[in-house]
Amino acid sequence: MVQKREICFKVFRFDPDRDSKPYFQAYQVPFVRKDLTVLEGLFYIQEKLDNSLAFRSSCRSAVCGSCAMHINGGYGLACNTLVSSLKGNKITIRPLGHMNIIKDLFVDLEPFWKKYEFIKPYLISKTLPSDHERLQSHSERAKLDGLIDCILCGCCYSSCMVTLTKDEYLGPAALLWANRFYVDSRDDAKDERLAIVNVENGVWRCHTIFNCHQSCPKSLNPASCITNLKMKLI
Amino acid sequence: MKPIYHDTIVVGGGLAGLRAALELNRRNVKVALISKVYPLRSHSVAAQGGINAALGNHPRGYYDNWEKHAFDTVKGSDYLADQDAVIRMTKEALERVIELEHWGCPFDRNDEGKIAQRPFGGAGFPRTCYSTDKTGHALLHTLYEQIVKFRQIAERKELVLYNEWLVTKMVVEDGKCIGLIGLDIKSGNLSAFKTNAVIFATGGSGRIYGKTTNALINTGMGMAVPYWSGVPLKDMEFIQFHPTTLVGKNILITEGCRGEGGYLLNNKGERFLEKYKDSEKTMEVAPRDIISRNITKEIMEGGGYEDPADPTSRHVLLDLRHLGEDRIMSRLSGIREICMKFAGIDPVYEPIPVQPGQHYTMGGIDCNIESETQIKGLYVAGEAACVSVHGANRLGGNSLLETIVFGTVAGENAANYTQGTTYGSVPSPTGRRPPRCNNKDNILDDALKCENRKIESILNSNGNENPSNIREELNKLMEENVGIFRNAEALKSALNRIKQLQERYTSISLNYKERRTNLSLMWVLELKGSLDVAEAIIAGALAREESRGSQFRTDFTERNDEDFLKHTLAYFSDEGVRLDYKEVTLGRFEPKAREY
């Protein structure tokens, strides 16, 4: 007989309209399938135990970036974190960091998006062939690998020690995208791009702590992108 | 309360919706885009394999052209696609894909530096353009980047985004769409929107099924909202089951794996597709409906793997090992990551356990080749729409293409309609130009009050049904009775059980009664959409007494052109689904037996 095990989800709760301060609430979630994910656990809580729990989700396959949160001491995606990969019988879940709480794990990402938009995240190209594609060699295209995979989930932004202390800092995700367009052989706005990040709260704020690299669920390295931009500026 | 006014509104922030919004803005029409999630979280992001266009960049694609692409699409559709629409799509494919490159889409490249193309199922030439195995992600970001650009140059709020708003109702007056009612998920407040033209681009309804590659947000709500307002759903019985989804989570394992040369193996290690007549020649790159059926047959005949404790885990293997580490890393890196993260398998060293799973709704909101519906001022595009370019079975790489081509078409026509330069090809009851939205505020206000009452009644309900139980039963029912193999008995029973679930829905209740950021309330509202769309799927499948494309009836195993070479139309009514039919537009390609 399969023994029914349970695992405790200790979840951050806060409704700014009703609660004077945040608190943690513990829920028991049955752990019967070995591939149970943290996101599935949260849905069990929301659907079967407590309809009030708020969190975002969409693709459940680690490509949309909706369900980033702080799980047992590290940032990650709830959908691709297997409960079995976590140590102990208790999982502690908090929302993304340095962001205002709308409710529970549902945070206000507007400042994060504003910074992404600030770096002009679109190709600026002054010469276009009329009826065919621009050519790009394998090696030119390869420079985009590891940059275009960013899902803008906010893990790097939340784990960064500089965004913690300096609200205005553009942060690792926005700067990764600045570098993505800078290194694209098709982009004609190199100087403009460098000027955008060559500001007090741009690349120079980065202290190369590499939390962003460590926390990235797609194994990308925003810190090295920032370093690349710094090198071009020197 | 005075409604919020926008010249035009796009509902849905995936590829079709973003492309439509861009087209409206390029034609200098103001637009608001309402999306249930932040646009970059839309399900388009999960598309993997690629987008078809007969560019002829592949050495073996020298003689490819739009006509061959059109033929493959029509044949793949089992001749149910409208041929004028298919030809429009395959002709415009080239311009649209080049445009995406110009906007910065990071396509993979061939040795000449042109956009790389790979072979896909049912295609006569390698014509699927790709960005590794994350093409949807690359395209969605590219289009969203253009949205950001347009917003940065907008002086007068030409492009407004309403992120995390759920549209719950469409308001129709005198056969014209005059507005919408939307729920702001964060605040929980409803608002009325007044507008001249609406484009629905809300994606598919895969979450009606249990085993599906679709995102959790694909509940079918976007199809249900126009359906409730009298717009018919077309060809809903045609549900695509993708042959290769990862066992357990049913995450998509792209057709690109087989396009790149992967093998499907049974439990004896044989490439079993050679045993079946319809896949013996094309093997792993046969169309999806054929491979899904043959995998299911192979499993039923004992050729699959099975965990005795879990009959739903029955599967075959997808073997990529012979492709080698370099090729897997460079072209299928996303698949490797999915396998490692979700199943603990490295496809460089181990085959991937796969099973068929729901993937795509070929059907959708009925529209014509101009993306117009039977309601004036309502346009639809993408998976939510049924033009129809996919007919009874969609070819891989054609869904992304449809979103881009018909997103553009919908935007163009909605712009012309709003600017008053066209009446649209749907005949107007009066024959005159559409009047501006005047005196509609009261009608919208009534609709708003009605929606508010609906929400209050859900929140104040003291019924005893947990909505998640109803959804789970719906999922199971659709898997078991409305899957790859269907018959009258199972479908009739499904129709009865759907009615019971709809009845039980009236006594659902939530243990959280607040409106603010109540995600459970959102899921409950959408569940009603899932139930009603499911009913349309079943009714269509039961009435279509033939086997065509993705619909296989064990009691009617042959295609029957005499009686069923026609589109199903399902109309919503309080008594249940009312069915009607519509001619298929034939033309260049004569219907023939579909052999590969």
mmCIF file with all atom_site columns, N, CA and C in Angstrom, chain A residues 15 17-18 35 40 47-48 51-52 56 58 60 64 102-103 117 121-122 129 132-134 136 138 141 148-152 186 218, chain B residues 41 57 101-102 104-105 107-109 111 113 115 134 137 145 152 164 212 216 249 337 466 468-469 471-472 511-512 514 516 520:
data_model
loop_
_atom_site.group_PDB
_atom_site.id
_atom_site.type_symbol
_atom_site.label_atom_id
_atom_site.label_alt_id
_atom_site.label_comp_id
_atom_site.label_asym_id
_atom_site.label_entity_id
_atom_site.label_seq_id
_atom_site.pdbx_PDB_ins_code
_atom_site.Cartn_x
_atom_site.Cartn_y
_atom_site.Cartn_z
_atom_site.occupancy
_atom_site.B_iso_or_equiv
_atom_site.pdbx_formal_charge
_atom_site.auth_seq_id
_atom_site.auth_comp_id
_atom_site.auth_asym_id
_atom_site.auth_atom_id
_atom_site.pdbx_PDB_model_num
ATOM 1   N N  . ASP A 1 15  ? -2.583  40.811 2.846   1.00 0.00 ? 15  ASP A N  1
ATOM 2   C CA . ASP A 1 15  ? -3.545  41.609 2.112   1.00 0.00 ? 15  ASP A CA 1
ATOM 3   C C  . ASP A 1 15  ? -3.452  43.018 2.679   1.00 0.00 ? 15  ASP A C  1
ATOM 4   N N  . ASP A 1 17  ? -4.963  45.632 2.389   1.00 0.00 ? 17  ASP A N  1
ATOM 5   C CA . ASP A 1 17  ? -6.216  46.271 2.779   1.00 0.00 ? 17  ASP A CA 1
ATOM 6   C C  . ASP A 1 17  ? -6.734  45.782 4.127   1.00 0.00 ? 17  ASP A C  1
ATOM 7   N N  . ARG A 1 18  ? -6.350  44.577 4.505   1.00 0.00 ? 18  ARG A N  1
ATOM 8   C CA . ARG A 1 18  ? -6.962  43.973 5.688   1.00 0.00 ? 18  ARG A CA 1
ATOM 9   C C  . ARG A 1 18  ? -5.974  43.637 6.798   1.00 0.00 ? 18  ARG A C  1
ATOM 10  N N  . ASP A 1 35  ? 6.578   13.566 -8.872  1.00 0.00 ? 35  ASP A N  1
ATOM 11  C CA . ASP A 1 35  ? 6.885   14.736 -9.692  1.00 0.00 ? 35  ASP A CA 1
ATOM 12  C C  . ASP A 1 35  ? 6.029   15.957 -9.322  1.00 0.00 ? 35  ASP A C  1
ATOM 13  N N  . GLU A 1 40  ? 2.002   23.101 -8.380  1.00 0.00 ? 40  GLU A N  1
ATOM 14  C CA . GLU A 1 40  ? 0.849   22.203 -8.177  1.00 0.00 ? 40  GLU A CA 1
ATOM 15  C C  . GLU A 1 40  ? 0.424   22.193 -6.708  1.00 0.00 ? 40  GLU A C  1
ATOM 16  N N  . GLU A 1 47  ? -7.262  25.611 -4.474  1.00 0.00 ? 47  GLU A N  1
ATOM 17  C CA . GLU A 1 47  ? -8.510  24.980 -4.922  1.00 0.00 ? 47  GLU A CA 1
ATOM 18  C C  . GLU A 1 47  ? -9.206  24.175 -3.837  1.00 0.00 ? 47  GLU A C  1
ATOM 19  N N  . LYS A 1 48  ? -8.420  23.506 -3.006  1.00 0.00 ? 48  LYS A N  1
ATOM 20  C CA . LYS A 1 48  ? -9.040  22.564 -2.066  1.00 0.00 ? 48  LYS A CA 1
ATOM 21  C C  . LYS A 1 48  ? -9.121  23.099 -0.639  1.00 0.00 ? 48  LYS A C  1
ATOM 22  N N  . ASN A 1 51  ? -9.432  29.348 -0.864  1.00 0.00 ? 51  ASN A N  1
ATOM 23  C CA . ASN A 1 51  ? -9.621  30.079 -2.120  1.00 0.00 ? 51  ASN A CA 1
ATOM 24  C C  . ASN A 1 51  ? -8.988  31.465 -2.107  1.00 0.00 ? 51  ASN A C  1
ATOM 25  N N  . SER A 1 52  ? -8.574  31.933 -0.952  1.00 0.00 ? 52  SER A N  1
ATOM 26  C CA . SER A 1 52  ? -8.090  33.319 -0.889  1.00 0.00 ? 52  SER A CA 1
ATOM 27  C C  . SER A 1 52  ? -6.647  33.472 -1.347  1.00 0.00 ? 52  SER A C  1
ATOM 28  N N  . ARG A 1 56  ? 0.443   34.157 -9.278  1.00 0.00 ? 56  ARG A N  1
ATOM 29  C CA . ARG A 1 56  ? 0.335   34.144 -10.738 1.00 0.00 ? 56  ARG A CA 1
ATOM 30  C C  . ARG A 1 56  ? 0.815   32.811 -11.304 1.00 0.00 ? 56  ARG A C  1
ATOM 31  N N  . SER A 1 58  ? 0.926   30.619 -15.503 1.00 0.00 ? 58  SER A N  1
ATOM 32  C CA . SER A 1 58  ? 0.386   30.518 -16.851 1.00 0.00 ? 58  SER A CA 1
ATOM 33  C C  . SER A 1 58  ? 0.862   29.241 -17.529 1.00 0.00 ? 58  SER A C  1
ATOM 34  N N  . ARG A 1 60  ? 3.128   26.838 -16.930 1.00 0.00 ? 60  ARG A N  1
ATOM 35  C CA . ARG A 1 60  ? 3.549   25.701 -16.092 1.00 0.00 ? 60  ARG A CA 1
ATOM 36  C C  . ARG A 1 60  ? 4.686   24.879 -16.731 1.00 0.00 ? 60  ARG A C  1
ATOM 37  N N  . CYS A 1 64  ? 7.126   31.106 -19.448 1.00 0.00 ? 64  CYS A N  1
ATOM 38  C CA . CYS A 1 64  ? 6.374   32.364 -19.458 1.00 0.00 ? 64  CYS A CA 1
ATOM 39  C C  . CYS A 1 64  ? 6.831   33.326 -18.383 1.00 0.00 ? 64  CYS A C  1
ATOM 40  N N  . ILE A 1 102 ? 0.741   43.124 -3.790  1.00 0.00 ? 102 ILE A N  1
ATOM 41  C CA . ILE A 1 102 ? -0.672  43.401 -4.081  1.00 0.00 ? 102 ILE A CA 1
ATOM 42  C C  . ILE A 1 102 ? -1.519  42.472 -3.218  1.00 0.00 ? 102 ILE A C  1
ATOM 43  N N  . LYS A 1 103 ? -1.180  41.204 -3.239  1.00 0.00 ? 103 LYS A N  1
ATOM 44  C CA . LYS A 1 103 ? -1.793  40.247 -2.314  1.00 0.00 ? 103 LYS A CA 1
ATOM 45  C C  . LYS A 1 103 ? -0.954  38.964 -2.313  1.00 0.00 ? 103 LYS A C  1
ATOM 46  N N  . GLU A 1 117 ? 11.523  48.641 -20.131 1.00 0.00 ? 117 GLU A N  1
ATOM 47  C CA . GLU A 1 117 ? 11.145  49.515 -21.246 1.00 0.00 ? 117 GLU A CA 1
ATOM 48  C C  . GLU A 1 117 ? 12.141  50.667 -21.421 1.00 0.00 ? 117 GLU A C  1
ATOM 49  N N  . PRO A 1 121 ? 13.979  48.270 -25.468 1.00 0.00 ? 121 PRO A N  1
ATOM 50  C CA . PRO A 1 121 ? 14.131  46.853 -25.817 1.00 0.00 ? 121 PRO A CA 1
ATOM 51  C C  . PRO A 1 121 ? 13.521  46.520 -27.177 1.00 0.00 ? 121 PRO A C  1
ATOM 52  N N  . TYR A 1 122 ? 14.088  47.067 -28.224 1.00 0.00 ? 122 TYR A N  1
ATOM 53  C CA . TYR A 1 122 ? 13.644  46.719 -29.576 1.00 0.00 ? 122 TYR A CA 1
ATOM 54  C C  . TYR A 1 122 ? 14.790  47.033 -30.513 1.00 0.00 ? 122 TYR A C  1
ATOM 55  N N  . PRO A 1 129 ? 16.812  45.873 -46.038 1.00 0.00 ? 129 PRO A N  1
ATOM 56  C CA . PRO A 1 129 ? 16.545  45.448 -47.410 1.00 0.00 ? 129 PRO A CA 1
ATOM 57  C C  . PRO A 1 129 ? 15.027  45.381 -47.582 1.00 0.00 ? 129 PRO A C  1
ATOM 58  N N  . HIS A 1 132 ? 13.710  41.107 -48.495 1.00 0.00 ? 132 HIS A N  1
ATOM 59  C CA . HIS A 1 132 ? 14.293  39.869 -47.956 1.00 0.00 ? 132 HIS A CA 1
ATOM 60  C C  . HIS A 1 132 ? 14.918  40.151 -46.602 1.00 0.00 ? 132 HIS A C  1
ATOM 61  N N  . GLU A 1 133 ? 15.337  39.080 -45.939 1.00 0.00 ? 133 GLU A N  1
ATOM 62  C CA . GLU A 1 133 ? 15.866  39.233 -44.608 1.00 0.00 ? 133 GLU A CA 1
ATOM 63  C C  . GLU A 1 133 ? 17.278  39.804 -44.636 1.00 0.00 ? 133 GLU A C  1
ATOM 64  N N  . ARG A 1 134 ? 17.690  40.435 -43.508 1.00 0.00 ? 134 ARG A N  1
ATOM 65  C CA . ARG A 1 134 ? 19.095  40.797 -43.377 1.00 0.00 ? 134 ARG A CA 1
ATOM 66  C C  . ARG A 1 134 ? 19.896  39.523 -43.136 1.00 0.00 ? 134 ARG A C  1
ATOM 67  N N  . GLN A 1 136 ? 22.768  37.212 -41.495 1.00 0.00 ? 136 GLN A N  1
ATOM 68  C CA . GLN A 1 136 ? 23.473  37.133 -40.218 1.00 0.00 ? 136 GLN A CA 1
ATOM 69  C C  . GLN A 1 136 ? 24.241  35.814 -40.225 1.00 0.00 ? 136 GLN A C  1
ATOM 70  N N  . HIS A 1 138 ? 26.444  32.540 -38.769 1.00 0.00 ? 138 HIS A N  1
ATOM 71  C CA . HIS A 1 138 ? 26.256  31.678 -37.592 1.00 0.00 ? 138 HIS A CA 1
ATOM 72  C C  . HIS A 1 138 ? 26.903  32.295 -36.359 1.00 0.00 ? 138 HIS A C  1
ATOM 73  N N  . ARG A 1 141 ? 24.893  35.254 -35.074 1.00 0.00 ? 141 ARG A N  1
ATOM 74  C CA . ARG A 1 141 ? 23.666  34.786 -34.418 1.00 0.00 ? 141 ARG A CA 1
ATOM 75  C C  . ARG A 1 141 ? 23.977  34.136 -33.068 1.00 0.00 ? 141 ARG A C  1
ATOM 76  N N  . ILE A 1 148 ? 18.655  35.828 -25.523 1.00 0.00 ? 148 ILE A N  1
ATOM 77  C CA . ILE A 1 148 ? 17.254  35.842 -25.939 1.00 0.00 ? 148 ILE A CA 1
ATOM 78  C C  . ILE A 1 148 ? 16.399  34.863 -25.144 1.00 0.00 ? 148 ILE A C  1
ATOM 79  N N  . ASP A 1 149 ? 17.021  34.003 -24.332 1.00 0.00 ? 149 ASP A N  1
ATOM 80  C CA . ASP A 1 149 ? 16.229  33.040 -23.573 1.00 0.00 ? 149 ASP A CA 1
ATOM 81  C C  . ASP A 1 149 ? 15.606  33.632 -22.313 1.00 0.00 ? 149 ASP A C  1
ATOM 82  N N  . CYS A 1 150 ? 15.919  34.887 -22.019 1.00 0.00 ? 150 CYS A N  1
ATOM 83  C CA . CYS A 1 150 ? 15.397  35.517 -20.794 1.00 0.00 ? 150 CYS A CA 1
ATOM 84  C C  . CYS A 1 150 ? 13.874  35.564 -20.839 1.00 0.00 ? 150 CYS A C  1
ATOM 85  N N  . ILE A 1 151 ? 13.229  35.140 -19.730 1.00 0.00 ? 151 ILE A N  1
ATOM 86  C CA . ILE A 1 151 ? 11.761  35.125 -19.683 1.00 0.00 ? 151 ILE A CA 1
ATOM 87  C C  . ILE A 1 151 ? 11.216  36.255 -18.811 1.00 0.00 ? 151 ILE A C  1
ATOM 88  N N  . LEU A 1 152 ? 12.088  37.166 -18.372 1.00 0.00 ? 152 LEU A N  1
ATOM 89  C CA . LEU A 1 152 ? 11.670  38.321 -17.571 1.00 0.00 ? 152 LEU A CA 1
ATOM 90  C C  . LEU A 1 152 ? 10.806  37.921 -16.375 1.00 0.00 ? 152 LEU A C  1
ATOM 91  N N  . ARG A 1 186 ? 22.571  43.185 -36.205 1.00 0.00 ? 186 ARG A N  1
ATOM 92  C CA . ARG A 1 186 ? 21.608  43.925 -37.024 1.00 0.00 ? 186 ARG A CA 1
ATOM 93  C C  . ARG A 1 186 ? 21.252  45.280 -36.424 1.00 0.00 ? 186 ARG A C  1
ATOM 94  N N  . LYS A 1 218 ? 16.801  30.112 -15.943 1.00 0.00 ? 218 LYS A N  1
ATOM 95  C CA . LYS A 1 218 ? 17.202  29.708 -17.289 1.00 0.00 ? 218 LYS A CA 1
ATOM 96  C C  . LYS A 1 218 ? 18.724  29.622 -17.402 1.00 0.00 ? 218 LYS A C  1
ATOM 97  N N  . ARG B 2 41  ? 3.356   36.707 -20.968 1.00 0.00 ? 41  ARG B N  1
ATOM 98  C CA . ARG B 2 41  ? 3.007   35.433 -20.305 1.00 0.00 ? 41  ARG B CA 1
ATOM 99  C C  . ARG B 2 41  ? 1.987   34.640 -21.123 1.00 0.00 ? 41  ARG B C  1
ATOM 100 N N  . ASN B 2 57  ? 14.845  28.717 -48.510 1.00 0.00 ? 57  ASN B N  1
ATOM 101 C CA . ASN B 2 57  ? 16.231  28.942 -48.063 1.00 0.00 ? 57  ASN B CA 1
ATOM 102 C C  . ASN B 2 57  ? 17.015  27.645 -47.873 1.00 0.00 ? 57  ASN B C  1
ATOM 103 N N  . GLU B 2 101 ? 11.630  39.286 -39.153 1.00 0.00 ? 101 GLU B N  1
ATOM 104 C CA . GLU B 2 101 ? 13.099  39.381 -39.117 1.00 0.00 ? 101 GLU B CA 1
ATOM 105 C C  . GLU B 2 101 ? 13.507  40.839 -39.044 1.00 0.00 ? 101 GLU B C  1
ATOM 106 N N  . HIS B 2 102 ? 12.858  41.679 -39.821 1.00 0.00 ? 102 HIS B N  1
ATOM 107 C CA . HIS B 2 102 ? 13.195  43.112 -39.797 1.00 0.00 ? 102 HIS B CA 1
ATOM 108 C C  . HIS B 2 102 ? 12.934  43.724 -38.420 1.00 0.00 ? 102 HIS B C  1
ATOM 109 N N  . GLY B 2 104 ? 13.465  42.215 -35.737 1.00 0.00 ? 104 GLY B N  1
ATOM 110 C CA . GLY B 2 104 ? 14.492  41.761 -34.812 1.00 0.00 ? 104 GLY B CA 1
ATOM 111 C C  . GLY B 2 104 ? 14.359  40.338 -34.325 1.00 0.00 ? 104 GLY B C  1
ATOM 112 N N  . CYS B 2 105 ? 13.429  39.569 -34.883 1.00 0.00 ? 105 CYS B N  1
ATOM 113 C CA . CYS B 2 105 ? 13.277  38.192 -34.418 1.00 0.00 ? 105 CYS B CA 1
ATOM 114 C C  . CYS B 2 105 ? 14.583  37.416 -34.636 1.00 0.00 ? 105 CYS B C  1
ATOM 115 N N  . PHE B 2 107 ? 15.874  34.644 -35.607 1.00 0.00 ? 107 PHE B N  1
ATOM 116 C CA . PHE B 2 107 ? 15.794  33.351 -36.286 1.00 0.00 ? 107 PHE B CA 1
ATOM 117 C C  . PHE B 2 107 ? 17.174  32.701 -36.344 1.00 0.00 ? 107 PHE B C  1
ATOM 118 N N  . ASP B 2 108 ? 17.191  31.374 -36.333 1.00 0.00 ? 108 ASP B N  1
ATOM 119 C CA . ASP B 2 108 ? 18.437  30.665 -36.628 1.00 0.00 ? 108 ASP B CA 1
ATOM 120 C C  . ASP B 2 108 ? 18.777  30.904 -38.102 1.00 0.00 ? 108 ASP B C  1
ATOM 121 N N  . ARG B 2 109 ? 20.031  30.710 -38.459 1.00 0.00 ? 109 ARG B N  1
ATOM 122 C CA . ARG B 2 109 ? 20.476  31.034 -39.815 1.00 0.00 ? 109 ARG B CA 1
ATOM 123 C C  . ARG B 2 109 ? 21.068  29.818 -40.513 1.00 0.00 ? 109 ARG B C  1
ATOM 124 N N  . ASP B 2 111 ? 23.845  28.488 -43.723 1.00 0.00 ? 111 ASP B N  1
ATOM 125 C CA . ASP B 2 111 ? 25.238  28.845 -43.985 1.00 0.00 ? 111 ASP B CA 1
ATOM 126 C C  . ASP B 2 111 ? 25.380  30.143 -44.768 1.00 0.00 ? 111 ASP B C  1
ATOM 127 N N  . GLY B 2 113 ? 23.563  32.697 -44.221 1.00 0.00 ? 113 GLY B N  1
ATOM 128 C CA . GLY B 2 113 ? 23.138  33.799 -43.363 1.00 0.00 ? 113 GLY B CA 1
ATOM 129 C C  . GLY B 2 113 ? 21.659  34.112 -43.470 1.00 0.00 ? 113 GLY B C  1
ATOM 130 N N  . ILE B 2 115 ? 17.465  33.035 -43.149 1.00 0.00 ? 115 ILE B N  1
ATOM 131 C CA . ILE B 2 115 ? 16.660  32.363 -42.132 1.00 0.00 ? 115 ILE B CA 1
ATOM 132 C C  . ILE B 2 115 ? 16.698  30.854 -42.367 1.00 0.00 ? 115 ILE B C  1
ATOM 133 N N  . LYS B 2 134 ? 12.525  27.438 -29.527 1.00 0.00 ? 134 LYS B N  1
ATOM 134 C CA . LYS B 2 134 ? 11.782  28.408 -28.718 1.00 0.00 ? 134 LYS B CA 1
ATOM 135 C C  . LYS B 2 134 ? 11.238  29.488 -29.631 1.00 0.00 ? 134 LYS B C  1
ATOM 136 N N  . HIS B 2 137 ? 8.567   31.907 -28.204 1.00 0.00 ? 137 HIS B N  1
ATOM 137 C CA . HIS B 2 137 ? 9.179   32.854 -27.273 1.00 0.00 ? 137 HIS B CA 1
ATOM 138 C C  . HIS B 2 137 ? 9.853   33.987 -28.044 1.00 0.00 ? 137 HIS B C  1
ATOM 139 N N  . GLU B 2 145 ? 8.197   43.775 -28.225 1.00 0.00 ? 145 GLU B N  1
ATOM 140 C CA . GLU B 2 145 ? 9.190   44.855 -28.341 1.00 0.00 ? 145 GLU B CA 1
ATOM 141 C C  . GLU B 2 145 ? 8.651   45.969 -29.247 1.00 0.00 ? 145 GLU B C  1
ATOM 142 N N  . GLN B 2 152 ? 6.209   54.024 -26.779 1.00 0.00 ? 152 GLN B N  1
ATOM 143 C CA . GLN B 2 152 ? 7.162   55.094 -26.452 1.00 0.00 ? 152 GLN B CA 1
ATOM 144 C C  . GLN B 2 152 ? 7.022   56.277 -27.405 1.00 0.00 ? 152 GLN B C  1
ATOM 145 N N  . GLU B 2 164 ? -3.852  42.014 -17.086 1.00 0.00 ? 164 GLU B N  1
ATOM 146 C CA . GLU B 2 164 ? -4.518  41.295 -16.001 1.00 0.00 ? 164 GLU B CA 1
ATOM 147 C C  . GLU B 2 164 ? -5.953  41.774 -15.823 1.00 0.00 ? 164 GLU B C  1
ATOM 148 N N  . THR B 2 212 ? -2.926  18.043 -21.595 1.00 0.00 ? 212 THR B N  1
ATOM 149 C CA . THR B 2 212 ? -2.804  19.052 -22.642 1.00 0.00 ? 212 THR B CA 1
ATOM 150 C C  . THR B 2 212 ? -1.479  19.769 -22.530 1.00 0.00 ? 212 THR B C  1
ATOM 151 N N  . LEU B 2 216 ? -2.120  27.016 -18.452 1.00 0.00 ? 216 LEU B N  1
ATOM 152 C CA . LEU B 2 216 ? -3.275  26.933 -17.552 1.00 0.00 ? 216 LEU B CA 1
ATOM 153 C C  . LEU B 2 216 ? -4.345  27.957 -17.907 1.00 0.00 ? 216 LEU B C  1
ATOM 154 N N  . LYS B 2 249 ? 3.693   15.525 -17.075 1.00 0.00 ? 249 LYS B N  1
ATOM 155 C CA . LYS B 2 249 ? 3.246   16.919 -17.133 1.00 0.00 ? 249 LYS B CA 1
ATOM 156 C C  . LYS B 2 249 ? 2.593   17.267 -18.471 1.00 0.00 ? 249 LYS B C  1
ATOM 157 N N  . GLU B 2 337 ? 16.293  20.929 -21.723 1.00 0.00 ? 337 GLU B N  1
ATOM 158 C CA . GLU B 2 337 ? 16.055  21.556 -20.422 1.00 0.00 ? 337 GLU B CA 1
ATOM 159 C C  . GLU B 2 337 ? 14.737  21.042 -19.813 1.00 0.00 ? 337 GLU B C  1
ATOM 160 N N  . ASN B 2 466 ? -17.423 22.367 -4.915  1.00 0.00 ? 466 ASN B N  1
ATOM 161 C CA . ASN B 2 466 ? -16.097 22.962 -5.090  1.00 0.00 ? 466 ASN B CA 1
ATOM 162 C C  . ASN B 2 466 ? -15.815 23.019 -6.596  1.00 0.00 ? 466 ASN B C  1
ATOM 163 N N  . SER B 2 468 ? -13.255 23.252 -8.384  1.00 0.00 ? 468 SER B N  1
ATOM 164 C CA . SER B 2 468 ? -12.140 22.454 -8.920  1.00 0.00 ? 468 SER B CA 1
ATOM 165 C C  . SER B 2 468 ? -12.556 21.000 -9.157  1.00 0.00 ? 468 SER B C  1
ATOM 166 N N  . ASN B 2 469 ? -13.531 20.514 -8.377  1.00 0.00 ? 469 ASN B N  1
ATOM 167 C CA . ASN B 2 469 ? -14.014 19.145 -8.616  1.00 0.00 ? 469 ASN B CA 1
ATOM 168 C C  . ASN B 2 469 ? -14.714 19.063 -9.966  1.00 0.00 ? 469 ASN B C  1
ATOM 169 N N  . ARG B 2 471 ? -14.132 20.971 -12.568 1.00 0.00 ? 471 ARG B N  1
ATOM 170 C CA . ARG B 2 471 ? -13.129 21.036 -13.627 1.00 0.00 ? 471 ARG B CA 1
ATOM 171 C C  . ARG B 2 471 ? -12.423 19.693 -13.805 1.00 0.00 ? 471 ARG B C  1
ATOM 172 N N  . GLU B 2 472 ? -12.080 19.053 -12.696 1.00 0.00 ? 472 GLU B N  1
ATOM 173 C CA . GLU B 2 472 ? -11.393 17.759 -12.792 1.00 0.00 ? 472 GLU B CA 1
ATOM 174 C C  . GLU B 2 472 ? -12.275 16.720 -13.489 1.00 0.00 ? 472 GLU B C  1
ATOM 175 N N  . ASN B 2 511 ? -14.792 29.727 -0.608  1.00 0.00 ? 511 ASN B N  1
ATOM 176 C CA . ASN B 2 511 ? -14.652 30.069 0.805   1.00 0.00 ? 511 ASN B CA 1
ATOM 177 C C  . ASN B 2 511 ? -13.940 31.410 1.003   1.00 0.00 ? 511 ASN B C  1
ATOM 178 N N  . TYR B 2 512 ? -13.768 32.147 -0.092  1.00 0.00 ? 512 TYR B N  1
ATOM 179 C CA . TYR B 2 512 ? -13.221 33.505 0.002   1.00 0.00 ? 512 TYR B CA 1
ATOM 180 C C  . TYR B 2 512 ? -14.167 34.420 -0.747  1.00 0.00 ? 512 TYR B C  1
ATOM 181 N N  . GLU B 2 514 ? -14.144 37.928 -0.950  1.00 0.00 ? 514 GLU B N  1
ATOM 182 C CA . GLU B 2 514 ? -13.720 39.283 -1.341  1.00 0.00 ? 514 GLU B CA 1
ATOM 183 C C  . GLU B 2 514 ? -13.529 39.340 -2.846  1.00 0.00 ? 514 GLU B C  1
ATOM 184 N N  . ARG B 2 516 ? -11.206 41.607 -4.243  1.00 0.00 ? 516 ARG B N  1
ATOM 185 C CA . ARG B 2 516 ? -9.876  42.090 -4.564  1.00 0.00 ? 516 ARG B CA 1
ATOM 186 C C  . ARG B 2 516 ? -8.886  40.936 -4.783  1.00 0.00 ? 516 ARG B C  1
ATOM 187 N N  . SER B 2 520 ? -9.361  32.860 -7.425  1.00 0.00 ? 520 SER B N  1
ATOM 188 C CA . SER B 2 520 ? -10.322 31.755 -7.480  1.00 0.00 ? 520 SER B CA 1
ATOM 189 C C  . SER B 2 520 ? -11.586 32.192 -8.210  1.00 0.00 ? 520 SER B C  1
#
